[in-house]
């Protein structure tokens, strides 16, 4: 038996025949269908409109979030605005934080020294974490909230890798029952009630307004139209990573206030297209299986006395030893 | 490159590539070292299990995956690729001569995957849920794909391993080795399984190759979920294909490396006759991979920024040059392929390249945008990784020792092989062959079917919802809940949740609501109502209205101030209230309209933030909102009947600084800096006890009685310890129950009937009731001394006091309190801890919106205090004492009742004269006053004025203030000409002997007493600041000025038709000649003759 060039070409072609459709499908996400499905779903979705130009950094939303979610007591009270001096991120003990940035929120408010920006789970319309979760512990509820079920969670933390906003926090110091912690829009699993965010209800300036996403988007556009000097002509979260339930009205570039400029395409669109493309109806693996089985059968037909190599204690030894490879013989 | 030395020719005469057990001692230096490494590493693993991931690893929310994933799992899977590539080569593509390498390769793969699973369970937070993906399918998840594929492939590998295992067990039986006795009993099943497995193997082997290709590529898809966090150097859609090709590429090098390593460590000569031809295949795979890798980089070249992260770029270059290009070039060389050393180096480079690639993709490329530190594995992570690798090596050693894996060079057990060949002869019947193969195929088809279902359901988006969310859907459809307060909203907008201001509800325990002082803000905006009332709606049902500026533009009126100039009927037709439009946030007719809470806050905060100074326009929450006192019910750990001092001790245990503050206050010391006392401006030692008054005459000689208004316990004589904070009476001010009261005559101790514990549990901010418990009762009883301070002010009607009644203001809203030092000035007490000024809120020109009169009224502020006009009369609710005559005291006369129902005579005080609704006395005052201290001489010929305010018309600092006058006839020392200081309680009021009482009293304050006393008329003033009325009820022009003097045309010469009948009408005509201009120093009514310094009226001749 020899491996010659013909065999190698066979091998290569086999690999290539599997590779070509993979590559083709990888770049062909079924975006139209996804968008259609999204639009149908999104009609019932809720969201929160956050107007950064109205936020006064009072941290009432943080306090309300802490109370509603029974998070641990904080070492400093929420009335302490000193903490605004340090940049913070949501953690396993704080699902939302307000950060302070130098400079006025908009050109319209030149006398204000600071801009405040609240961060929490954005509840993407097409959430990466939900797509990533291996068991579906993270799901998008009917009202659009991305909620978490710790019962079936493995703790793989792939959601943390996936999240483009870097939101999910993990209880790294719990040995047995760590959870992924993040804003769930105050969905109450125990009482079985849907989204009803405490932060929006607490906001004293109504910089946070909770409602149906479509209506909020219209509201946001209306505010921009009414006050073009105050707002940048964009709604952060309208299209970012496929759209998010939380939407930000901003008066200055988002990068300056700690938000990430993100592409419009939802990241799961690519991975799911690859996944479903390769494995659609199991065709490709089955065909590949058939191809390999055929080659195996072909080679076996030529040497019908051979069993499978793993189980076979072959008798070819003498033959092998007697006719060593050309190269070894030199 | 130096030519590698040619390998030694095979020296074993009889070559046998059949697998054999290795007959070497198992426990060697190597295996023991591996055991030690495993012990160290797994101790970290145990620590992780006990204390959590955070204790052992350097992982955090920004770097959730470390080397346990990137090396142990990702590299582990990649390096186990030797299993499926070799199986494909030997059993599918007919490379049967390499089958000697197959069993070791399968073993390596099996061990690799097994420890991938074990390493993963250390990394999983909830490792006990590792079985969940079998039941909870999530077909959109790449990780699910990988996980399921790996799980099935692990089963496939176990089946592929089983011939070796079963052969090894059979050999034990045959050779009668340890355990043979037991194994002999199950020899039948072992052989049946052996035959069955061999029948199923062809099907399983192909399945293994397919599964491997699936998950090797899916591993590459894994990181594509985070394109924004991945470095573009690696983030490409062909990453799965690259992963697959690199798995092909690294499979044979792993086999070669392992073969060379195993042979050398067992002291055998390497199987170069197999490895050299095998290595000839490798460059093809490298080429395939390099083509795709470099091609992909070239296609995306323009979008790559190599300078953004130099470290990452370096890593990529090393990965390509060292791991791909170098071995490719090396392996093209025939001499390299033949030399064991060079071959070893080449395959090691490939393996290094693939490992680096996996680490690059999973660690180096991943950069969390908010991460504050870069990840580097901890000692524990590294030790665990070493332990995992050691475990694989150890198990490899174990399996090759006890099972026939490695090809033997000495056919030592010919008999064994003969037997096995015999077994094979008695092979399974065709029926069973097809049953076994059929079930294997059915299993695979079922797998494909399940896979299909999972993917199709996932793709359709109907991912199985978690139980709880399903309940959420069933229980409350989110939009079915219409806001209860607004059922009449148009359809489509009832779905907006109403912000039932949880902020206010939740914070009401912490903060008081802010009483909005409308009028002040009116004045501050210069009468520009449009600053807040920015829209106008003619129709009450109109919830939107029109812009106020636009609305006024049609009348050619410019909005921007002095609205009242036209809108003189503001009281009758006030502007539209905020809540008329701002009822709820984001309503149907105008979704961007905010609710009442937001409207208030935004107006306030927005306006305050724009002001130049924050002194009058604070922006912090607690500068408008007063914090409530938290519930002390649980904090006050007292029961039974504690001593009052014990209660204070408990207060101080939490508020020690407050105790120190109090010890310095005037309320505690009854003395302090006295800038308002003429002659004592720079003194701090003038005590209240040194003052003489004409109510109870002297505090110093009546300490026991008077100290019942001291904020302390037990001040009966000079021995009282002013430095002991435990004597502070916290409760008298901070009681909120209304049950606390002091017992008269006990030096300030509380009434024994008071439940101190209950009071202490309910402490709070002082209200007017607590302040009033002393200040309403000054002079010996309620409404006695201060006609403007009476119990009704606890909750007065708006016309009694507009601050306290209409705005519900507390005392401390004006009497600013800092560290328990309370601003304010009394005409009786010497110490002053800050002044109360109307201007603090109202500014220097407070009459901004009163129409045409405002300038004239603001001019008055320079000469007339606010109180003069805005307190038209005092004692409007209850009568106040005007005069007492001590010379008549001591007789047993009937009390009599005057027209107010008050006693006209009291044995203790003599005759009493009461008055109600009295007009104050108006005097010039610059804020200071003369003082009568104990022992001061008097001139008894005329009425003695005890505390005359200082000021006169010519003094620019003086203004006309209202005062209440107290008249009295009281005893004095006729020889020394000093006011007598009798001891009343326990003195005069016992036996009504003036001489004895005076003697005792003056001894107490160390003033000599001659022994003879007489009575003298005295006068005492108290200032009038309370019972302020609003503009509509304040004095009118004609209340002070002669109506005829009030004309417009004297100055406004062209003011023809300007008639001011209402200004000629007195608001309080019953109080005639309220203002005695002559006694104030004017020659005539200043409306006629001009003010103090600046106006000469009568520039024209008044019209006849």
PDB file of N, CA and C in Angstrom, chain B residues 431-491:
ATOM      1  N   UNK B 431     -26.203 -12.177   9.893  1.00  0.00           N
ATOM      2  CA  UNK B 431     -27.388 -11.558  10.468  1.00  0.00           C
ATOM      3  C   UNK B 431     -26.999 -10.530  11.536  1.00  0.00           C
ATOM      4  N   UNK B 432     -26.183 -11.003  12.468  1.00  0.00           N
ATOM      5  CA  UNK B 432     -25.783 -10.103  13.544  1.00  0.00           C
ATOM      6  C   UNK B 432     -24.904  -8.974  13.009  1.00  0.00           C
ATOM      7  N   UNK B 433     -24.100  -9.277  12.004  1.00  0.00           N
ATOM      8  CA  UNK B 433     -23.296  -8.216  11.398  1.00  0.00           C
ATOM      9  C   UNK B 433     -24.183  -7.063  10.961  1.00  0.00           C
ATOM     10  N   UNK B 434     -25.254  -7.416  10.304  1.00  0.00           N
ATOM     11  CA  UNK B 434     -26.111  -6.349   9.785  1.00  0.00           C
ATOM     12  C   UNK B 434     -26.978  -5.719  10.870  1.00  0.00           C
ATOM     13  N   UNK B 435     -27.280  -6.499  11.885  1.00  0.00           N
ATOM     14  CA  UNK B 435     -27.989  -5.883  13.003  1.00  0.00           C
ATOM     15  C   UNK B 435     -27.120  -4.815  13.647  1.00  0.00           C
ATOM     16  N   UNK B 436     -25.849  -5.199  13.887  1.00  0.00           N
ATOM     17  CA  UNK B 436     -24.949  -4.250  14.562  1.00  0.00           C
ATOM     18  C   UNK B 436     -24.697  -3.051  13.672  1.00  0.00           C
ATOM     19  N   UNK B 437     -24.368  -3.317  12.421  1.00  0.00           N
ATOM     20  CA  UNK B 437     -24.081  -2.195  11.527  1.00  0.00           C
ATOM     21  C   UNK B 437     -25.339  -1.358  11.316  1.00  0.00           C
ATOM     22  N   UNK B 438     -26.476  -2.021  11.228  1.00  0.00           N
ATOM     23  CA  UNK B 438     -27.730  -1.296  11.040  1.00  0.00           C
ATOM     24  C   UNK B 438     -28.018  -0.379  12.219  1.00  0.00           C
ATOM     25  N   UNK B 439     -27.781  -0.903  13.420  1.00  0.00           N
ATOM     26  CA  UNK B 439     -28.059  -0.044  14.581  1.00  0.00           C
ATOM     27  C   UNK B 439     -27.076   1.116  14.645  1.00  0.00           C
ATOM     28  N   UNK B 440     -25.810   0.861  14.243  1.00  0.00           N
ATOM     29  CA  UNK B 440     -24.845   1.955  14.217  1.00  0.00           C
ATOM     30  C   UNK B 440     -25.296   3.046  13.240  1.00  0.00           C
ATOM     31  N   UNK B 441     -25.744   2.584  12.083  1.00  0.00           N
ATOM     32  CA  UNK B 441     -26.194   3.563  11.083  1.00  0.00           C
ATOM     33  C   UNK B 441     -27.450   4.277  11.578  1.00  0.00           C
ATOM     34  N   UNK B 442     -28.328   3.496  12.220  1.00  0.00           N
ATOM     35  CA  UNK B 442     -29.546   4.114  12.749  1.00  0.00           C
ATOM     36  C   UNK B 442     -29.197   5.173  13.792  1.00  0.00           C
ATOM     37  N   UNK B 443     -28.208   4.840  14.608  1.00  0.00           N
ATOM     38  CA  UNK B 443     -27.765   5.816  15.604  1.00  0.00           C
ATOM     39  C   UNK B 443     -27.301   7.106  14.931  1.00  0.00           C
ATOM     40  N   UNK B 444     -26.504   6.928  13.892  1.00  0.00           N
ATOM     41  CA  UNK B 444     -26.000   8.112  13.192  1.00  0.00           C
ATOM     42  C   UNK B 444     -27.136   8.889  12.542  1.00  0.00           C
ATOM     43  N   UNK B 445     -28.079   8.153  11.939  1.00  0.00           N
ATOM     44  CA  UNK B 445     -29.199   8.835  11.293  1.00  0.00           C
ATOM     45  C   UNK B 445     -30.029   9.585  12.340  1.00  0.00           C
ATOM     46  N   UNK B 446     -30.201   8.949  13.498  1.00  0.00           N
ATOM     47  CA  UNK B 446     -30.947   9.617  14.564  1.00  0.00           C
ATOM     48  C   UNK B 446     -30.219  10.893  14.987  1.00  0.00           C
ATOM     49  N   UNK B 447     -28.907  10.780  15.065  1.00  0.00           N
ATOM     50  CA  UNK B 447     -28.116  11.956  15.427  1.00  0.00           C
ATOM     51  C   UNK B 447     -28.325  13.072  14.420  1.00  0.00           C
ATOM     52  N   UNK B 448     -28.267  12.693  13.145  1.00  0.00           N
ATOM     53  CA  UNK B 448     -28.462  13.691  12.090  1.00  0.00           C
ATOM     54  C   UNK B 448     -29.867  14.282  12.190  1.00  0.00           C
ATOM     55  N   UNK B 449     -30.845  13.430  12.461  1.00  0.00           N
ATOM     56  CA  UNK B 449     -32.229  13.897  12.537  1.00  0.00           C
ATOM     57  C   UNK B 449     -32.392  14.892  13.693  1.00  0.00           C
ATOM     58  N   UNK B 450     -31.837  14.501  14.838  1.00  0.00           N
ATOM     59  CA  UNK B 450     -31.942  15.397  16.004  1.00  0.00           C
ATOM     60  C   UNK B 450     -31.254  16.721  15.706  1.00  0.00           C
ATOM     61  N   UNK B 451     -30.065  16.595  15.107  1.00  0.00           N
ATOM     62  CA  UNK B 451     -29.316  17.793  14.752  1.00  0.00           C
ATOM     63  C   UNK B 451     -30.151  18.699  13.869  1.00  0.00           C
ATOM     64  N   UNK B 452     -30.829  18.045  12.938  1.00  0.00           N
ATOM     65  CA  UNK B 452     -31.638  18.784  11.995  1.00  0.00           C
ATOM     66  C   UNK B 452     -32.756  19.531  12.718  1.00  0.00           C
ATOM     67  N   UNK B 453     -33.416  18.802  13.594  1.00  0.00           N
ATOM     68  CA  UNK B 453     -34.521  19.416  14.339  1.00  0.00           C
ATOM     69  C   UNK B 453     -34.007  20.614  15.136  1.00  0.00           C
ATOM     70  N   UNK B 454     -32.893  20.395  15.833  1.00  0.00           N
ATOM     71  CA  UNK B 454     -32.332  21.471  16.652  1.00  0.00           C
ATOM     72  C   UNK B 454     -32.037  22.697  15.807  1.00  0.00           C
ATOM     73  N   UNK B 455     -31.424  22.479  14.672  1.00  0.00           N
ATOM     74  CA  UNK B 455     -31.019  23.627  13.867  1.00  0.00           C
ATOM     75  C   UNK B 455     -32.213  24.327  13.249  1.00  0.00           C
ATOM     76  N   UNK B 456     -33.154  23.539  12.774  1.00  0.00           N
ATOM     77  CA  UNK B 456     -34.298  24.170  12.117  1.00  0.00           C
ATOM     78  C   UNK B 456     -35.102  24.975  13.135  1.00  0.00           C
ATOM     79  N   UNK B 457     -35.301  24.396  14.326  1.00  0.00           N
ATOM     80  CA  UNK B 457     -36.055  25.148  15.339  1.00  0.00           C
ATOM     81  C   UNK B 457     -35.293  26.399  15.743  1.00  0.00           C
ATOM     82  N   UNK B 458     -33.980  26.257  15.901  1.00  0.00           N
ATOM     83  CA  UNK B 458     -33.194  27.419  16.304  1.00  0.00           C
ATOM     84  C   UNK B 458     -33.241  28.497  15.238  1.00  0.00           C
ATOM     85  N   UNK B 459     -33.154  28.050  13.994  1.00  0.00           N
ATOM     86  CA  UNK B 459     -33.112  29.011  12.903  1.00  0.00           C
ATOM     87  C   UNK B 459     -34.422  29.773  12.801  1.00  0.00           C
ATOM     88  N   UNK B 460     -35.504  29.067  13.111  1.00  0.00           N
ATOM     89  CA  UNK B 460     -36.811  29.740  13.044  1.00  0.00           C
ATOM     90  C   UNK B 460     -36.995  30.682  14.217  1.00  0.00           C
ATOM     91  N   UNK B 461     -36.077  30.670  15.160  1.00  0.00           N
ATOM     92  CA  UNK B 461     -36.158  31.624  16.256  1.00  0.00           C
ATOM     93  C   UNK B 461     -37.020  31.172  17.404  1.00  0.00           C
ATOM     94  N   UNK B 462     -37.662  30.008  17.245  1.00  0.00           N
ATOM     95  CA  UNK B 462     -38.494  29.549  18.350  1.00  0.00           C
ATOM     96  C   UNK B 462     -37.643  28.725  19.299  1.00  0.00           C
ATOM     97  N   UNK B 463     -36.689  29.399  19.891  1.00  0.00           N
ATOM     98  CA  UNK B 463     -35.855  28.730  20.889  1.00  0.00           C
ATOM     99  C   UNK B 463     -36.732  28.431  22.095  1.00  0.00           C
ATOM    100  N   UNK B 464     -36.523  27.255  22.626  1.00  0.00           N
ATOM    101  CA  UNK B 464     -37.333  26.877  23.773  1.00  0.00           C
ATOM    102  C   UNK B 464     -37.145  27.893  24.888  1.00  0.00           C
ATOM    103  N   UNK B 465     -38.248  28.492  25.312  1.00  0.00           N
ATOM    104  CA  UNK B 465     -38.134  29.491  26.376  1.00  0.00           C
ATOM    105  C   UNK B 465     -37.971  28.797  27.710  1.00  0.00           C
ATOM    106  N   UNK B 466     -37.301  29.454  28.581  1.00  0.00           N
ATOM    107  CA  UNK B 466     -37.142  28.877  29.909  1.00  0.00           C
ATOM    108  C   UNK B 466     -38.495  28.908  30.608  1.00  0.00           C
ATOM    109  N   UNK B 467     -38.626  28.025  31.535  1.00  0.00           N
ATOM    110  CA  UNK B 467     -39.888  27.830  32.238  1.00  0.00           C
ATOM    111  C   UNK B 467     -40.450  29.145  32.749  1.00  0.00           C
ATOM    112  N   UNK B 468     -39.605  29.885  33.436  1.00  0.00           N
ATOM    113  CA  UNK B 468     -40.098  31.082  34.099  1.00  0.00           C
ATOM    114  C   UNK B 468     -40.636  32.092  33.104  1.00  0.00           C
ATOM    115  N   UNK B 469     -39.956  32.236  31.999  1.00  0.00           N
ATOM    116  CA  UNK B 469     -40.416  33.221  31.037  1.00  0.00           C
ATOM    117  C   UNK B 469     -41.707  32.769  30.399  1.00  0.00           C
ATOM    118  N   UNK B 470     -41.855  31.476  30.259  1.00  0.00           N
ATOM    119  CA  UNK B 470     -43.117  30.988  29.730  1.00  0.00           C
ATOM    120  C   UNK B 470     -44.227  31.375  30.701  1.00  0.00           C
ATOM    121  N   UNK B 471     -43.931  31.275  31.978  1.00  0.00           N
ATOM    122  CA  UNK B 471     -44.912  31.684  32.970  1.00  0.00           C
ATOM    123  C   UNK B 471     -45.196  33.174  32.859  1.00  0.00           C
ATOM    124  N   UNK B 472     -44.139  33.916  32.643  1.00  0.00           N
ATOM    125  CA  UNK B 472     -44.306  35.359  32.492  1.00  0.00           C
ATOM    126  C   UNK B 472     -45.282  35.651  31.383  1.00  0.00           C
ATOM    127  N   UNK B 473     -45.105  34.973  30.280  1.00  0.00           N
ATOM    128  CA  UNK B 473     -45.994  35.208  29.152  1.00  0.00           C
ATOM    129  C   UNK B 473     -47.422  34.854  29.508  1.00  0.00           C
ATOM    130  N   UNK B 474     -47.573  33.718  30.185  1.00  0.00           N
ATOM    131  CA  UNK B 474     -48.920  33.257  30.472  1.00  0.00           C
ATOM    132  C   UNK B 474     -49.592  34.155  31.500  1.00  0.00           C
ATOM    133  N   UNK B 475     -48.851  34.551  32.501  1.00  0.00           N
ATOM    134  CA  UNK B 475     -49.459  35.268  33.609  1.00  0.00           C
ATOM    135  C   UNK B 475     -49.894  36.677  33.208  1.00  0.00           C
ATOM    136  N   UNK B 476     -49.003  37.441  32.673  1.00  0.00           N
ATOM    137  CA  UNK B 476     -49.336  38.821  32.373  1.00  0.00           C
ATOM    138  C   UNK B 476     -48.843  39.183  30.986  1.00  0.00           C
ATOM    139  N   UNK B 477     -49.734  39.174  30.041  1.00  0.00           N
ATOM    140  CA  UNK B 477     -49.341  39.737  28.746  1.00  0.00           C
ATOM    141  C   UNK B 477     -48.907  41.183  29.001  1.00  0.00           C
ATOM    142  N   UNK B 478     -47.730  41.499  28.534  1.00  0.00           N
ATOM    143  CA  UNK B 478     -47.112  42.740  28.978  1.00  0.00           C
ATOM    144  C   UNK B 478     -47.988  43.954  28.717  1.00  0.00           C
ATOM    145  N   UNK B 479     -48.667  43.930  27.577  1.00  0.00           N
ATOM    146  CA  UNK B 479     -49.378  45.145  27.199  1.00  0.00           C
ATOM    147  C   UNK B 479     -50.856  45.112  27.556  1.00  0.00           C
ATOM    148  N   UNK B 480     -51.240  44.072  28.261  1.00  0.00           N
ATOM    149  CA  UNK B 480     -52.650  44.010  28.619  1.00  0.00           C
ATOM    150  C   UNK B 480     -52.968  44.941  29.768  1.00  0.00           C
ATOM    151  N   UNK B 481     -51.935  45.433  30.407  1.00  0.00           N
ATOM    152  CA  UNK B 481     -52.129  46.199  31.628  1.00  0.00           C
ATOM    153  C   UNK B 481     -52.252  47.676  31.284  1.00  0.00           C
ATOM    154  N   UNK B 482     -53.467  48.167  31.269  1.00  0.00           N
ATOM    155  CA  UNK B 482     -53.658  49.577  30.961  1.00  0.00           C
ATOM    156  C   UNK B 482     -53.421  50.389  32.222  1.00  0.00           C
ATOM    157  N   UNK B 483     -52.775  51.516  32.091  1.00  0.00           N
ATOM    158  CA  UNK B 483     -52.548  52.337  33.283  1.00  0.00           C
ATOM    159  C   UNK B 483     -53.883  52.747  33.892  1.00  0.00           C
ATOM    160  N   UNK B 484     -53.986  52.514  35.176  1.00  0.00           N
ATOM    161  CA  UNK B 484     -55.289  52.679  35.804  1.00  0.00           C
ATOM    162  C   UNK B 484     -55.725  54.140  35.815  1.00  0.00           C
ATOM    163  N   UNK B 485     -54.780  55.038  35.898  1.00  0.00           N
ATOM    164  CA  UNK B 485     -55.153  56.443  36.027  1.00  0.00           C
ATOM    165  C   UNK B 485     -55.592  57.062  34.718  1.00  0.00           C
ATOM    166  N   UNK B 486     -55.239  56.452  33.616  1.00  0.00           N
ATOM    167  CA  UNK B 486     -55.519  57.069  32.324  1.00  0.00           C
ATOM    168  C   UNK B 486     -56.210  56.078  31.407  1.00  0.00           C
ATOM    169  N   UNK B 487     -57.411  55.652  31.802  1.00  0.00           N
ATOM    170  CA  UNK B 487     -58.088  54.664  30.958  1.00  0.00           C
ATOM    171  C   UNK B 487     -58.578  55.263  29.654  1.00  0.00           C
ATOM    172  N   UNK B 488     -58.632  56.573  29.564  1.00  0.00           N
ATOM    173  CA  UNK B 488     -59.205  57.190  28.379  1.00  0.00           C
ATOM    174  C   UNK B 488     -58.171  57.522  27.327  1.00  0.00           C
ATOM    175  N   UNK B 489     -56.985  57.004  27.513  1.00  0.00           N
ATOM    176  CA  UNK B 489     -55.983  57.279  26.488  1.00  0.00           C
ATOM    177  C   UNK B 489     -56.402  56.649  25.172  1.00  0.00           C
ATOM    178  N   UNK B 490     -56.005  57.268  24.069  1.00  0.00           N
ATOM    179  CA  UNK B 490     -56.350  56.689  22.776  1.00  0.00           C
ATOM    180  C   UNK B 490     -55.679  55.324  22.614  1.00  0.00           C
ATOM    181  N   UNK B 491     -56.302  54.456  21.819  1.00  0.00           N
ATOM    182  CA  UNK B 491     -55.715  53.125  21.631  1.00  0.00           C
ATOM    183  C   UNK B 491     -54.323  53.240  21.041  1.00  0.00           C
TER     184      UNK B 491
END
